PDB file of C-alpha atoms in Angstrom:
ATOM      1  CA  ILE A   1      -6.431  22.436   9.343  1.00  0.00           C
ATOM      2  CA  LEU A   2      -4.969  24.797  11.910  1.00  0.00           C
ATOM      3  CA  LYS A   3      -8.435  25.637  13.132  1.00  0.00           C
ATOM      4  CA  SER A   4      -9.586  22.114  13.773  1.00  0.00           C
ATOM      5  CA  PRO A   5      -8.910  20.964  17.306  1.00  0.00           C
ATOM      6  CA  LYS A   6      -6.720  17.939  17.310  1.00  0.00           C
ATOM      7  CA  LYS A   7      -7.756  15.077  19.480  1.00  0.00           C
ATOM      8  CA  LEU A   8      -4.278  13.993  20.371  1.00  0.00           C
ATOM      9  CA  PRO A   9      -3.409  11.880  23.380  1.00  0.00           C
ATOM     10  CA  GLN A  10      -2.194  13.949  26.322  1.00  0.00           C
ATOM     11  CA  ASP A  11       1.316  12.643  26.136  1.00  0.00           C
ATOM     12  CA  PHE A  12       1.446  12.982  22.365  1.00  0.00           C
ATOM     13  CA  TYR A  13       4.107  15.665  22.269  1.00  0.00           C
ATOM     14  CA  ASP A  14       6.342  13.817  24.702  1.00  0.00           C
ATOM     15  CA  LYS A  15       6.217  10.737  22.549  1.00  0.00           C
ATOM     16  CA  ALA A  16       6.372  12.631  19.255  1.00  0.00           C
ATOM     17  CA  THR A  17       9.536  14.435  20.233  1.00  0.00           C
ATOM     18  CA  SER A  18      11.193  11.357  21.681  1.00  0.00           C
ATOM     19  CA  ASN A  19      14.324  10.145  19.926  1.00  0.00           C
ATOM     20  CA  LYS A  20      12.662   6.868  19.109  1.00  0.00           C
ATOM     21  CA  THR A  21       9.702   8.428  17.290  1.00  0.00           C
ATOM     22  CA  GLN A  22      11.865  10.987  15.524  1.00  0.00           C
ATOM     23  CA  ARG A  23      14.144   8.255  14.309  1.00  0.00           C
ATOM     24  CA  LEU A  24      11.213   6.139  13.085  1.00  0.00           C
ATOM     25  CA  VAL A  25       9.745   9.133  11.259  1.00  0.00           C
ATOM     26  CA  SER A  26      12.971   9.975   9.473  1.00  0.00           C
ATOM     27  CA  VAL A  27      13.608   6.348   8.573  1.00  0.00           C
ATOM     28  CA  CYS A  28      10.073   6.179   7.167  1.00  0.00           C
ATOM     29  CA  LYS A  29      10.505   9.331   5.075  1.00  0.00           C
ATOM     30  CA  MET A  30      13.823   8.148   3.725  1.00  0.00           C
ATOM     31  CA  TYR A  31      12.367   4.767   2.933  1.00  0.00           C
ATOM     32  CA  PHE A  32       9.575   6.270   0.830  1.00  0.00           C
ATOM     33  CA  LEU A  33      11.846   8.730  -0.918  1.00  0.00           C
ATOM     34  CA  ASP A  34      14.211   5.918  -1.756  1.00  0.00           C
ATOM     35  CA  TYR A  35      11.367   3.606  -2.776  1.00  0.00           C
ATOM     36  CA  TYR A  36       9.707   6.021  -5.184  1.00  0.00           C
ATOM     37  CA  CYS A  37      12.975   7.169  -6.734  1.00  0.00           C
ATOM     38  CA  ASP A  38      13.989   3.578  -7.298  1.00  0.00           C
ATOM     39  CA  MET A  39      10.550   2.509  -8.523  1.00  0.00           C
ATOM     40  CA  PHE A  40      10.233   5.280 -11.106  1.00  0.00           C
ATOM     41  CA  ASP A  41      13.807   4.705 -12.190  1.00  0.00           C
ATOM     42  CA  TYR A  42      13.024   1.021 -12.741  1.00  0.00           C
ATOM     43  CA  VAL A  43       9.781   1.649 -14.635  1.00  0.00           C
ATOM     44  CA  ILE A  44      11.318   4.274 -16.922  1.00  0.00           C
ATOM     45  CA  SER A  45      14.518   2.383 -17.688  1.00  0.00           C
ATOM     46  CA  ARG A  46      12.606  -0.817 -18.290  1.00  0.00           C
ATOM     47  CA  ARG A  47      10.421   0.946 -20.851  1.00  0.00           C
ATOM     48  CA  GLN A  48      13.501   2.324 -22.568  1.00  0.00           C
ATOM     49  CA  ARG A  49      15.115  -1.110 -22.696  1.00  0.00           C
ATOM     50  CA  THR A  50      11.966  -2.637 -24.176  1.00  0.00           C
ATOM     51  CA  LYS A  51      11.741   0.101 -26.758  1.00  0.00           C
ATOM     52  CA  LYS A  52      15.338  -0.473 -27.839  1.00  0.00           C
ATOM     53  CA  VAL A  53      14.828  -4.229 -28.115  1.00  0.00           C
ATOM     54  CA  MET A  54      11.718  -3.743 -30.211  1.00  0.00           C
ATOM     55  CA  GLN A  55      13.501  -1.315 -32.486  1.00  0.00           C
ATOM     56  CA  TYR A  56      16.353  -3.759 -32.840  1.00  0.00           C
ATOM     57  CA  LEU A  57      14.018  -6.630 -33.689  1.00  0.00           C
ATOM     58  CA  GLU A  58      12.155  -4.496 -36.184  1.00  0.00           C
ATOM     59  CA  GLN A  59      15.433  -3.626 -37.847  1.00  0.00           C
ATOM     60  CA  GLN A  60      16.500  -7.280 -37.956  1.00  0.00           C
ATOM     61  CA  LYS A  61      13.231  -8.130 -39.631  1.00  0.00           C
ATOM     62  CA  THR A  62      13.325  -5.480 -42.328  1.00  0.00           C
ATOM     63  CA  VAL A  63      17.038  -4.989 -42.972  1.00  0.00           C
ATOM     64  CA  ASN A  64      18.588  -8.376 -42.278  1.00  0.00           C
ATOM     65  CA  ASN A  65      15.545 -10.432 -43.128  1.00  0.00           C
ATOM     66  CA  VAL A  66      15.799 -12.606 -40.012  1.00  0.00           C
ATOM     67  CA  SER A  67      13.062 -15.241 -39.674  1.00  0.00           C
ATOM     68  CA  ALA A  68      10.012 -14.651 -37.504  1.00  0.00           C
ATOM     69  CA  THR A  69      10.833 -17.657 -35.340  1.00  0.00           C
ATOM     70  CA  GLU A  70      14.274 -16.339 -34.526  1.00  0.00           C
ATOM     71  CA  LEU A  71      12.910 -12.908 -33.715  1.00  0.00           C
ATOM     72  CA  ASN A  72      10.307 -14.485 -31.511  1.00  0.00           C
ATOM     73  CA  ASP A  73      12.962 -16.455 -29.659  1.00  0.00           C
ATOM     74  CA  GLU A  74      15.015 -13.335 -29.135  1.00  0.00           C
ATOM     75  CA  TRP A  75      12.008 -11.439 -27.833  1.00  0.00           C
ATOM     76  CA  TYR A  76      11.152 -14.188 -25.360  1.00  0.00           C
ATOM     77  CA  SER A  77      14.687 -14.508 -24.137  1.00  0.00           C
ATOM     78  CA  TYR A  78      14.693 -10.753 -23.498  1.00  0.00           C
ATOM     79  CA  LEU A  79      11.397 -11.038 -21.566  1.00  0.00           C
ATOM     80  CA  GLN A  80      12.829 -13.902 -19.534  1.00  0.00           C
ATOM     81  CA  LYS A  81      15.772 -11.737 -18.484  1.00  0.00           C
ATOM     82  CA  GLU A  82      13.461  -8.887 -17.503  1.00  0.00           C
ATOM     83  CA  HIS A  83      11.310 -11.333 -15.564  1.00  0.00           C
ATOM     84  CA  GLU A  84      14.311 -12.500 -13.555  1.00  0.00           C
ATOM     85  CA  VAL A  85      15.286  -8.908 -12.775  1.00  0.00           C
ATOM     86  CA  LEU A  86      11.770  -8.192 -11.539  1.00  0.00           C
ATOM     87  CA  ARG A  87      11.707 -11.296  -9.348  1.00  0.00           C
ATOM     88  CA  LYS A  88      15.020 -10.265  -7.777  1.00  0.00           C
ATOM     89  CA  ARG A  89      13.499  -6.894  -6.920  1.00  0.00           C
ATOM     90  CA  ARG A  90      10.861  -8.656  -4.838  1.00  0.00           C
ATOM     91  CA  LEU A  91      13.491 -10.681  -3.036  1.00  0.00           C
ATOM     92  CA  LYS A  92      16.009  -7.940  -2.319  1.00  0.00           C
ATOM     93  CA  PRO A  93      16.535  -7.382   1.374  1.00  0.00           C
ATOM     94  CA  LYS A  94      14.247  -4.639   2.655  1.00  0.00           C
ATOM     95  CA  HIS A  95      14.639  -2.257   5.564  1.00  0.00           C
ATOM     96  CA  LYS A  96      11.853  -3.985   7.438  1.00  0.00           C
ATOM     97  CA  ASP A  97      14.077  -4.999  10.316  1.00  0.00           C
ATOM     98  CA  PHE A  98      14.886  -1.419  11.144  1.00  0.00           C
ATOM     99  CA  GLU A  99      13.488  -1.515  14.644  1.00  0.00           C
TER     100      GLU A  99
ATOM    101  CA  SER B   1     -18.952   5.149  23.900  1.00  0.00           C
ATOM    102  CA  GLN B   2     -19.051   8.933  23.974  1.00  0.00           C
ATOM    103  CA  GLN B   3     -15.306   8.820  23.626  1.00  0.00           C
ATOM    104  CA  GLN B   4     -15.525   6.458  20.679  1.00  0.00           C
ATOM    105  CA  THR B   5     -17.689   8.809  18.702  1.00  0.00           C
ATOM    106  CA  THR B   6     -15.247  11.666  19.050  1.00  0.00           C
ATOM    107  CA  ASP B   7     -11.945  10.107  18.151  1.00  0.00           C
ATOM    108  CA  PHE B   8     -12.441   9.922  14.396  1.00  0.00           C
ATOM    109  CA  ASN B   9      -9.830  11.680  12.390  1.00  0.00           C
ATOM    110  CA  TYR B  10     -11.509  10.829   9.145  1.00  0.00           C
ATOM    111  CA  THR B  11     -15.293  10.633   9.084  1.00  0.00           C
ATOM    112  CA  PRO B  12     -17.367   9.529   6.116  1.00  0.00           C
ATOM    113  CA  SER B  13     -20.026  12.162   5.455  1.00  0.00           C
ATOM    114  CA  HIS B  14     -22.933   9.781   6.069  1.00  0.00           C
ATOM    115  CA  GLN B  15     -21.735   9.294   9.631  1.00  0.00           C
ATOM    116  CA  LYS B  16     -21.540  12.960  10.421  1.00  0.00           C
ATOM    117  CA  PRO B  17     -25.148  13.391  11.574  1.00  0.00           C
ATOM    118  CA  PHE B  18     -24.545  10.767  14.248  1.00  0.00           C
ATOM    119  CA  ILE B  19     -21.571  12.488  15.721  1.00  0.00           C
ATOM    120  CA  GLN B  20     -22.244  15.233  18.193  1.00  0.00           C
ATOM    121  CA  PRO B  21     -19.083  17.070  19.059  1.00  0.00           C
ATOM    122  CA  THR B  22     -19.161  19.329  22.082  1.00  0.00           C
ATOM    123  CA  THR B  23     -19.787  22.960  21.254  1.00  0.00           C
ATOM    124  CA  GLY B  24     -16.790  24.778  19.895  1.00  0.00           C
ATOM    125  CA  THR B  25     -14.931  21.696  18.755  1.00  0.00           C
ATOM    126  CA  THR B  26     -16.523  21.088  15.378  1.00  0.00           C
ATOM    127  CA  VAL B  27     -14.138  18.950  13.455  1.00  0.00           C
ATOM    128  CA  THR B  28     -14.159  19.187   9.720  1.00  0.00           C
ATOM    129  CA  THR B  29     -11.469  16.616   9.220  1.00  0.00           C
ATOM    130  CA  HIS B  30     -12.929  15.088   6.111  1.00  0.00           C
ATOM    131  CA  GLN B  31     -12.620  18.433   4.420  1.00  0.00           C
ATOM    132  CA  ASP B  32      -9.155  18.801   5.868  1.00  0.00           C
ATOM    133  CA  ILE B  33      -8.034  15.509   4.384  1.00  0.00           C
ATOM    134  CA  LYS B  34      -9.337  16.489   0.978  1.00  0.00           C
ATOM    135  CA  GLN B  35      -7.389  19.729   1.133  1.00  0.00           C
ATOM    136  CA  ILE B  36      -4.243  17.997   2.208  1.00  0.00           C
ATOM    137  CA  VAL B  37      -4.555  15.417  -0.527  1.00  0.00           C
ATOM    138  CA  GLU B  38      -5.093  18.281  -2.945  1.00  0.00           C
ATOM    139  CA  VAL B  39      -1.953  20.037  -1.846  1.00  0.00           C
ATOM    140  CA  THR B  40       0.370  17.113  -1.405  1.00  0.00           C
ATOM    141  CA  LEU B  41      -0.322  14.825  -4.299  1.00  0.00           C
ATOM    142  CA  GLY B  42       0.175  17.100  -7.263  1.00  0.00           C
ATOM    143  CA  SER B  43      -1.864  16.389 -10.338  1.00  0.00           C
ATOM    144  CA  LYS B  44       0.444  14.432 -12.572  1.00  0.00           C
ATOM    145  CA  GLY B  45      -0.632  10.964 -13.524  1.00  0.00           C
ATOM    146  CA  VAL B  46       2.748   9.468 -12.716  1.00  0.00           C
ATOM    147  CA  LEU B  47       1.445   6.813 -10.385  1.00  0.00           C
ATOM    148  CA  ASN B  48      -1.333   5.862 -12.815  1.00  0.00           C
ATOM    149  CA  GLN B  49       1.378   5.145 -15.372  1.00  0.00           C
ATOM    150  CA  ALA B  50       3.724   3.351 -13.039  1.00  0.00           C
ATOM    151  CA  VAL B  51       1.201   0.680 -12.015  1.00  0.00           C
ATOM    152  CA  LYS B  52       0.699  -0.561 -15.585  1.00  0.00           C
ATOM    153  CA  LEU B  53       1.977  -4.011 -16.440  1.00  0.00           C
ATOM    154  CA  PRO B  54       5.248  -3.727 -18.402  1.00  0.00           C
ATOM    155  CA  LYS B  55       5.001  -5.085 -21.925  1.00  0.00           C
ATOM    156  CA  GLY B  56       5.344  -8.857 -21.981  1.00  0.00           C
ATOM    157  CA  GLU B  57       5.683  -9.276 -18.204  1.00  0.00           C
ATOM    158  CA  ASN B  58       3.976 -12.076 -16.295  1.00  0.00           C
ATOM    159  CA  VAL B  59       1.053 -10.534 -14.447  1.00  0.00           C
ATOM    160  CA  ASN B  60       1.527 -12.702 -11.348  1.00  0.00           C
ATOM    161  CA  GLU B  61       5.112 -11.531 -10.941  1.00  0.00           C
ATOM    162  CA  TRP B  62       3.996  -7.908 -11.235  1.00  0.00           C
ATOM    163  CA  LEU B  63       1.266  -8.476  -8.625  1.00  0.00           C
ATOM    164  CA  ALA B  64       3.690 -10.286  -6.316  1.00  0.00           C
ATOM    165  CA  VAL B  65       6.298  -7.524  -6.417  1.00  0.00           C
ATOM    166  CA  HIS B  66       3.641  -4.959  -5.553  1.00  0.00           C
ATOM    167  CA  VAL B  67       2.084  -6.973  -2.752  1.00  0.00           C
ATOM    168  CA  VAL B  68       5.506  -7.175  -1.091  1.00  0.00           C
ATOM    169  CA  ASP B  69       6.109  -3.447  -1.704  1.00  0.00           C
ATOM    170  CA  PHE B  70       2.791  -2.426  -0.139  1.00  0.00           C
ATOM    171  CA  TYR B  71       3.426  -4.747   2.788  1.00  0.00           C
ATOM    172  CA  ASN B  72       6.756  -2.990   3.383  1.00  0.00           C
ATOM    173  CA  GLN B  73       5.220   0.456   3.000  1.00  0.00           C
ATOM    174  CA  ILE B  74       2.470  -0.279   5.505  1.00  0.00           C
ATOM    175  CA  ASN B  75       5.005  -1.752   7.896  1.00  0.00           C
ATOM    176  CA  MET B  76       6.967   1.498   7.692  1.00  0.00           C
ATOM    177  CA  LEU B  77       3.905   3.711   8.111  1.00  0.00           C
ATOM    178  CA  TYR B  78       2.437   1.770  10.990  1.00  0.00           C
ATOM    179  CA  GLY B  79       5.887   1.541  12.551  1.00  0.00           C
ATOM    180  CA  THR B  80       5.990   5.297  13.044  1.00  0.00           C
ATOM    181  CA  ILE B  81       2.774   5.359  15.061  1.00  0.00           C
ATOM    182  CA  THR B  82       3.276   2.238  17.172  1.00  0.00           C
ATOM    183  CA  GLU B  83       3.861   4.521  20.165  1.00  0.00           C
ATOM    184  CA  PHE B  84       0.380   5.961  19.647  1.00  0.00           C
ATOM    185  CA  CYS B  85      -1.515   2.798  18.761  1.00  0.00           C
ATOM    186  CA  SER B  86      -1.555   0.546  21.808  1.00  0.00           C
ATOM    187  CA  PRO B  87      -4.022  -1.979  23.229  1.00  0.00           C
ATOM    188  CA  VAL B  88      -5.099   0.873  25.538  1.00  0.00           C
ATOM    189  CA  THR B  89      -5.726   3.519  22.873  1.00  0.00           C
ATOM    190  CA  CYS B  90      -7.128   1.033  20.360  1.00  0.00           C
ATOM    191  CA  PRO B  91      -8.512  -2.036  22.160  1.00  0.00           C
ATOM    192  CA  ARG B  92     -10.402  -3.031  19.014  1.00  0.00           C
ATOM    193  CA  MET B  93      -9.253  -3.027  15.380  1.00  0.00           C
ATOM    194  CA  ILE B  94     -11.783  -0.536  14.121  1.00  0.00           C
ATOM    195  CA  ALA B  95     -12.113   2.097  11.422  1.00  0.00           C
ATOM    196  CA  THR B  96     -14.848   4.509  12.521  1.00  0.00           C
ATOM    197  CA  ASN B  97     -17.577   2.940  14.642  1.00  0.00           C
ATOM    198  CA  GLU B  98     -19.072   1.139  11.699  1.00  0.00           C
ATOM    199  CA  TYR B  99     -16.199  -1.176  10.905  1.00  0.00           C
ATOM    200  CA  GLU B 100     -14.461  -3.655  13.123  1.00  0.00           C
ATOM    201  CA  TYR B 101     -12.013  -6.162  11.704  1.00  0.00           C
ATOM    202  CA  LEU B 102     -11.728  -9.479  13.507  1.00  0.00           C
ATOM    203  CA  TRP B 103      -8.881 -11.946  13.382  1.00  0.00           C
ATOM    204  CA  SER B 104      -9.330 -15.652  12.902  1.00  0.00           C
ATOM    205  CA  PHE B 105      -6.655 -17.557  14.785  1.00  0.00           C
ATOM    206  CA  GLN B 106      -7.685 -20.990  13.691  1.00  0.00           C
ATOM    207  CA  ARG B 107      -9.350 -22.274  10.604  1.00  0.00           C
ATOM    208  CA  GLY B 108     -12.948 -23.209  11.344  1.00  0.00           C
ATOM    209  CA  GLN B 109     -13.097 -21.112  14.487  1.00  0.00           C
ATOM    210  CA  ALA B 110     -14.993 -17.863  14.730  1.00  0.00           C
ATOM    211  CA  PRO B 111     -12.820 -14.774  14.249  1.00  0.00           C
ATOM    212  CA  ILE B 112     -12.426 -12.717  17.398  1.00  0.00           C
ATOM    213  CA  SER B 113     -12.053  -9.087  18.368  1.00  0.00           C
ATOM    214  CA  VAL B 114      -8.442  -8.106  19.068  1.00  0.00           C
ATOM    215  CA  SER B 115      -6.644  -4.824  19.689  1.00  0.00           C
ATOM    216  CA  ALA B 116      -5.344  -2.861  16.710  1.00  0.00           C
ATOM    217  CA  PRO B 117      -1.647  -3.578  17.414  1.00  0.00           C
ATOM    218  CA  LYS B 118      -2.428  -7.267  17.878  1.00  0.00           C
ATOM    219  CA  TYR B 119      -4.349  -7.336  14.598  1.00  0.00           C
ATOM    220  CA  VAL B 120      -1.509  -5.662  12.716  1.00  0.00           C
ATOM    221  CA  GLU B 121       1.003  -8.013  14.300  1.00  0.00           C
ATOM    222  CA  CYS B 122      -1.029 -11.089  13.272  1.00  0.00           C
ATOM    223  CA  LEU B 123      -1.598  -9.673   9.809  1.00  0.00           C
ATOM    224  CA  MET B 124       2.060  -8.945   9.166  1.00  0.00           C
ATOM    225  CA  LYS B 125       3.079 -12.376  10.418  1.00  0.00           C
ATOM    226  CA  TRP B 126       0.446 -14.005   8.207  1.00  0.00           C
ATOM    227  CA  CYS B 127       1.753 -12.083   5.152  1.00  0.00           C
ATOM    228  CA  GLN B 128       5.374 -12.914   5.948  1.00  0.00           C
ATOM    229  CA  GLU B 129       4.570 -16.624   6.172  1.00  0.00           C
ATOM    230  CA  GLN B 130       3.125 -16.538   2.678  1.00  0.00           C
ATOM    231  CA  PHE B 131       6.081 -14.551   1.296  1.00  0.00           C
ATOM    232  CA  ASP B 132       8.444 -17.131   2.759  1.00  0.00           C
ATOM    233  CA  ASP B 133       6.507 -20.026   1.238  1.00  0.00           C
ATOM    234  CA  GLU B 134       8.210 -21.075  -2.000  1.00  0.00           C
ATOM    235  CA  ALA B 135       4.924 -22.615  -3.200  1.00  0.00           C
ATOM    236  CA  VAL B 136       3.113 -19.275  -2.896  1.00  0.00           C
ATOM    237  CA  PHE B 137       5.783 -16.630  -3.616  1.00  0.00           C
ATOM    238  CA  PRO B 138       8.456 -18.490  -5.616  1.00  0.00           C
ATOM    239  CA  SER B 139      11.960 -17.118  -5.230  1.00  0.00           C
ATOM    240  CA  ARG B 140      13.841 -19.516  -7.470  1.00  0.00           C
ATOM    241  CA  LYS B 141      14.372 -18.709 -11.138  1.00  0.00           C
ATOM    242  CA  ASP B 142      12.218 -21.633 -12.251  1.00  0.00           C
ATOM    243  CA  GLY B 143       9.643 -21.314  -9.464  1.00  0.00           C
ATOM    244  CA  VAL B 144       6.054 -20.831 -10.623  1.00  0.00           C
ATOM    245  CA  PHE B 145       3.070 -19.194  -8.958  1.00  0.00           C
ATOM    246  CA  PRO B 146       0.232 -21.385  -7.678  1.00  0.00           C
ATOM    247  CA  ALA B 147      -3.022 -21.680  -9.636  1.00  0.00           C
ATOM    248  CA  ARG B 148      -5.391 -18.729  -9.137  1.00  0.00           C
ATOM    249  CA  PHE B 149      -2.602 -16.811  -7.390  1.00  0.00           C
ATOM    250  CA  CYS B 150      -4.451 -13.517  -7.818  1.00  0.00           C
ATOM    251  CA  ASP B 151      -7.789 -14.637  -6.323  1.00  0.00           C
ATOM    252  CA  LYS B 152      -6.371 -16.867  -3.623  1.00  0.00           C
ATOM    253  CA  VAL B 153      -3.310 -14.920  -2.497  1.00  0.00           C
ATOM    254  CA  VAL B 154      -3.108 -11.360  -3.840  1.00  0.00           C
ATOM    255  CA  ILE B 155      -6.680 -10.241  -3.190  1.00  0.00           C
ATOM    256  CA  PRO B 156      -6.935 -11.641   0.367  1.00  0.00           C
ATOM    257  CA  ILE B 157      -3.632  -9.978   1.316  1.00  0.00           C
ATOM    258  CA  LEU B 158      -4.541  -6.594  -0.187  1.00  0.00           C
ATOM    259  CA  ARG B 159      -7.977  -6.667   1.444  1.00  0.00           C
ATOM    260  CA  ARG B 160      -6.367  -7.037   4.833  1.00  0.00           C
ATOM    261  CA  LEU B 161      -3.491  -4.629   4.256  1.00  0.00           C
ATOM    262  CA  PHE B 162      -6.084  -2.014   3.334  1.00  0.00           C
ATOM    263  CA  ARG B 163      -7.487  -2.239   6.865  1.00  0.00           C
ATOM    264  CA  VAL B 164      -4.275  -0.854   8.301  1.00  0.00           C
ATOM    265  CA  TYR B 165      -4.634   2.225   6.076  1.00  0.00           C
ATOM    266  CA  ALA B 166      -8.271   2.468   7.230  1.00  0.00           C
ATOM    267  CA  HIS B 167      -7.292   2.341  10.897  1.00  0.00           C
ATOM    268  CA  ILE B 168      -4.521   4.910  10.446  1.00  0.00           C
ATOM    269  CA  TYR B 169      -6.734   7.318   8.488  1.00  0.00           C
ATOM    270  CA  CYS B 170      -9.692   7.001  10.852  1.00  0.00           C
ATOM    271  CA  HIS B 171      -7.914   6.983  14.192  1.00  0.00           C
ATOM    272  CA  HIS B 172      -4.390   8.300  13.828  1.00  0.00           C
ATOM    273  CA  PHE B 173      -4.556  10.886  11.074  1.00  0.00           C
ATOM    274  CA  ASN B 174      -3.992  13.811  13.442  1.00  0.00           C
ATOM    275  CA  GLU B 175      -0.871  12.123  14.743  1.00  0.00           C
ATOM    276  CA  ILE B 176       0.287  11.522  11.170  1.00  0.00           C
ATOM    277  CA  LEU B 177      -0.262  15.234  10.499  1.00  0.00           C
ATOM    278  CA  GLU B 178       1.721  16.247  13.557  1.00  0.00           C
ATOM    279  CA  LEU B 179       4.547  13.974  12.505  1.00  0.00           C
ATOM    280  CA  ASN B 180       4.334  15.478   9.016  1.00  0.00           C
ATOM    281  CA  LEU B 181       3.833  12.096   7.373  1.00  0.00           C
ATOM    282  CA  GLN B 182       0.622  12.919   5.481  1.00  0.00           C
ATOM    283  CA  THR B 183       2.351  13.172   2.111  1.00  0.00           C
ATOM    284  CA  VAL B 184       3.914   9.794   2.576  1.00  0.00           C
ATOM    285  CA  LEU B 185       0.648   8.218   3.764  1.00  0.00           C
ATOM    286  CA  ASN B 186      -1.410   9.741   0.949  1.00  0.00           C
ATOM    287  CA  THR B 187       1.086   8.787  -1.725  1.00  0.00           C
ATOM    288  CA  SER B 188       1.292   5.237  -0.457  1.00  0.00           C
ATOM    289  CA  PHE B 189      -2.488   4.878  -0.206  1.00  0.00           C
ATOM    290  CA  ARG B 190      -3.095   6.451  -3.605  1.00  0.00           C
ATOM    291  CA  HIS B 191      -0.527   4.135  -5.167  1.00  0.00           C
ATOM    292  CA  PHE B 192      -2.286   1.219  -3.463  1.00  0.00           C
ATOM    293  CA  ILE B 193      -5.746   2.078  -4.805  1.00  0.00           C
ATOM    294  CA  LEU B 194      -4.494   2.871  -8.318  1.00  0.00           C
ATOM    295  CA  PHE B 195      -2.782  -0.483  -8.396  1.00  0.00           C
ATOM    296  CA  ALA B 196      -5.898  -2.264  -7.113  1.00  0.00           C
ATOM    297  CA  GLN B 197      -7.954  -0.428  -9.723  1.00  0.00           C
ATOM    298  CA  GLU B 198      -5.615  -1.234 -12.607  1.00  0.00           C
ATOM    299  CA  PHE B 199      -5.959  -4.979 -11.976  1.00  0.00           C
ATOM    300  CA  ASN B 200      -9.503  -4.953 -10.640  1.00  0.00           C
ATOM    301  CA  LEU B 201      -8.463  -6.347  -7.286  1.00  0.00           C
ATOM    302  CA  LEU B 202     -10.734  -4.666  -4.750  1.00  0.00           C
ATOM    303  CA  ARG B 203     -14.447  -3.923  -4.800  1.00  0.00           C
ATOM    304  CA  ASP B 204     -16.162  -0.887  -3.342  1.00  0.00           C
ATOM    305  CA  ALA B 205     -17.218  -2.962  -0.347  1.00  0.00           C
ATOM    306  CA  ASP B 206     -13.581  -3.662   0.456  1.00  0.00           C
ATOM    307  CA  TYR B 207     -12.965   0.062   0.888  1.00  0.00           C
ATOM    308  CA  GLY B 208     -15.547   0.286   3.673  1.00  0.00           C
ATOM    309  CA  PRO B 209     -14.981   3.482   5.633  1.00  0.00           C
ATOM    310  CA  LEU B 210     -12.591   5.028   3.115  1.00  0.00           C
ATOM    311  CA  LEU B 211     -14.794   4.670   0.042  1.00  0.00           C
ATOM    312  CA  GLU B 212     -15.294   8.422  -0.243  1.00  0.00           C
ATOM    313  CA  LEU B 213     -11.596   9.132   0.054  1.00  0.00           C
ATOM    314  CA  VAL B 214     -10.887   6.394  -2.489  1.00  0.00           C
ATOM    315  CA  SER B 215     -13.193   7.858  -5.120  1.00  0.00           C
ATOM    316  CA  GLU B 216     -11.667  11.252  -4.444  1.00  0.00           C
ATOM    317  CA  LEU B 217      -8.177   9.909  -5.068  1.00  0.00           C
ATOM    318  CA  LYS B 218      -9.185   7.801  -8.070  1.00  0.00           C
ATOM    319  CA  ASP B 219     -10.780  10.696  -9.902  1.00  0.00           C
ATOM    320  CA  ARG B 220      -7.618  12.715  -9.807  1.00  0.00           C
ATOM    321  CA  GLU B 221      -5.673  12.784 -13.020  1.00  0.00           C
TER     322      GLU B 221
END
């Protein structure tokens, strides 16, 4: 990449080193770092929660002999809670008004 | 038009024969991008896993969350190069010379050619209006998604958001490199195409100028 001539605008370096651009670049990097950390954290912990709930329901079925209807209800009420959490993630205030 | 044929940062290989750089300035940017993608994106299938619908989740909600996320990511990415993407540098919303994206200001009227910043501005406003519409992106607990939400809302938005990636890759990639944002751009774009692939949202034709890059990124484990 070092060998390829870069067709940058003449004033590129002035603009690139300006405080405004530098600030935008660091905000952008932080945003992505934060986003991907948070996103992976959500995906992994959600899977763990689901696994626990399924184990619990399985146990209720075999050990305590709870009816299928009840287990079904419990499963759907769990999904409903997860659904609400996910919807809130979409609605949380974002950093889009940074500039 | 001589100038137009030399400002590609990313050039699909089939266009290369038509581009005649002046002697001594042979640009092998397509190869460069491949190398950078190679270096920066690791080889773990973490993103492939992360896009999968969680067990029992409503698919529309999962699509909606991601549409908003990609909108925010593109806003961030484009935000960093606004100084370099002006009506002067980019008077038309193009991605290579083969693709120009027009904006339709009024239903029933022919879409017109606008500058890249104007296009992005209109696009972001158009997305935001849909996000704010309770009938399209419900925010209340009991709010439901409209019928055919995926076909009528998700796909049209993603098709247009893609064009901002296309413009950045084709006309501002060198600036992105200088600002050291290539990892962020590649990760975001790869996430975008893996998501689109998982739910069958975009066709090859939608990828236009970036089709080669897309297949490159898709094939990676």
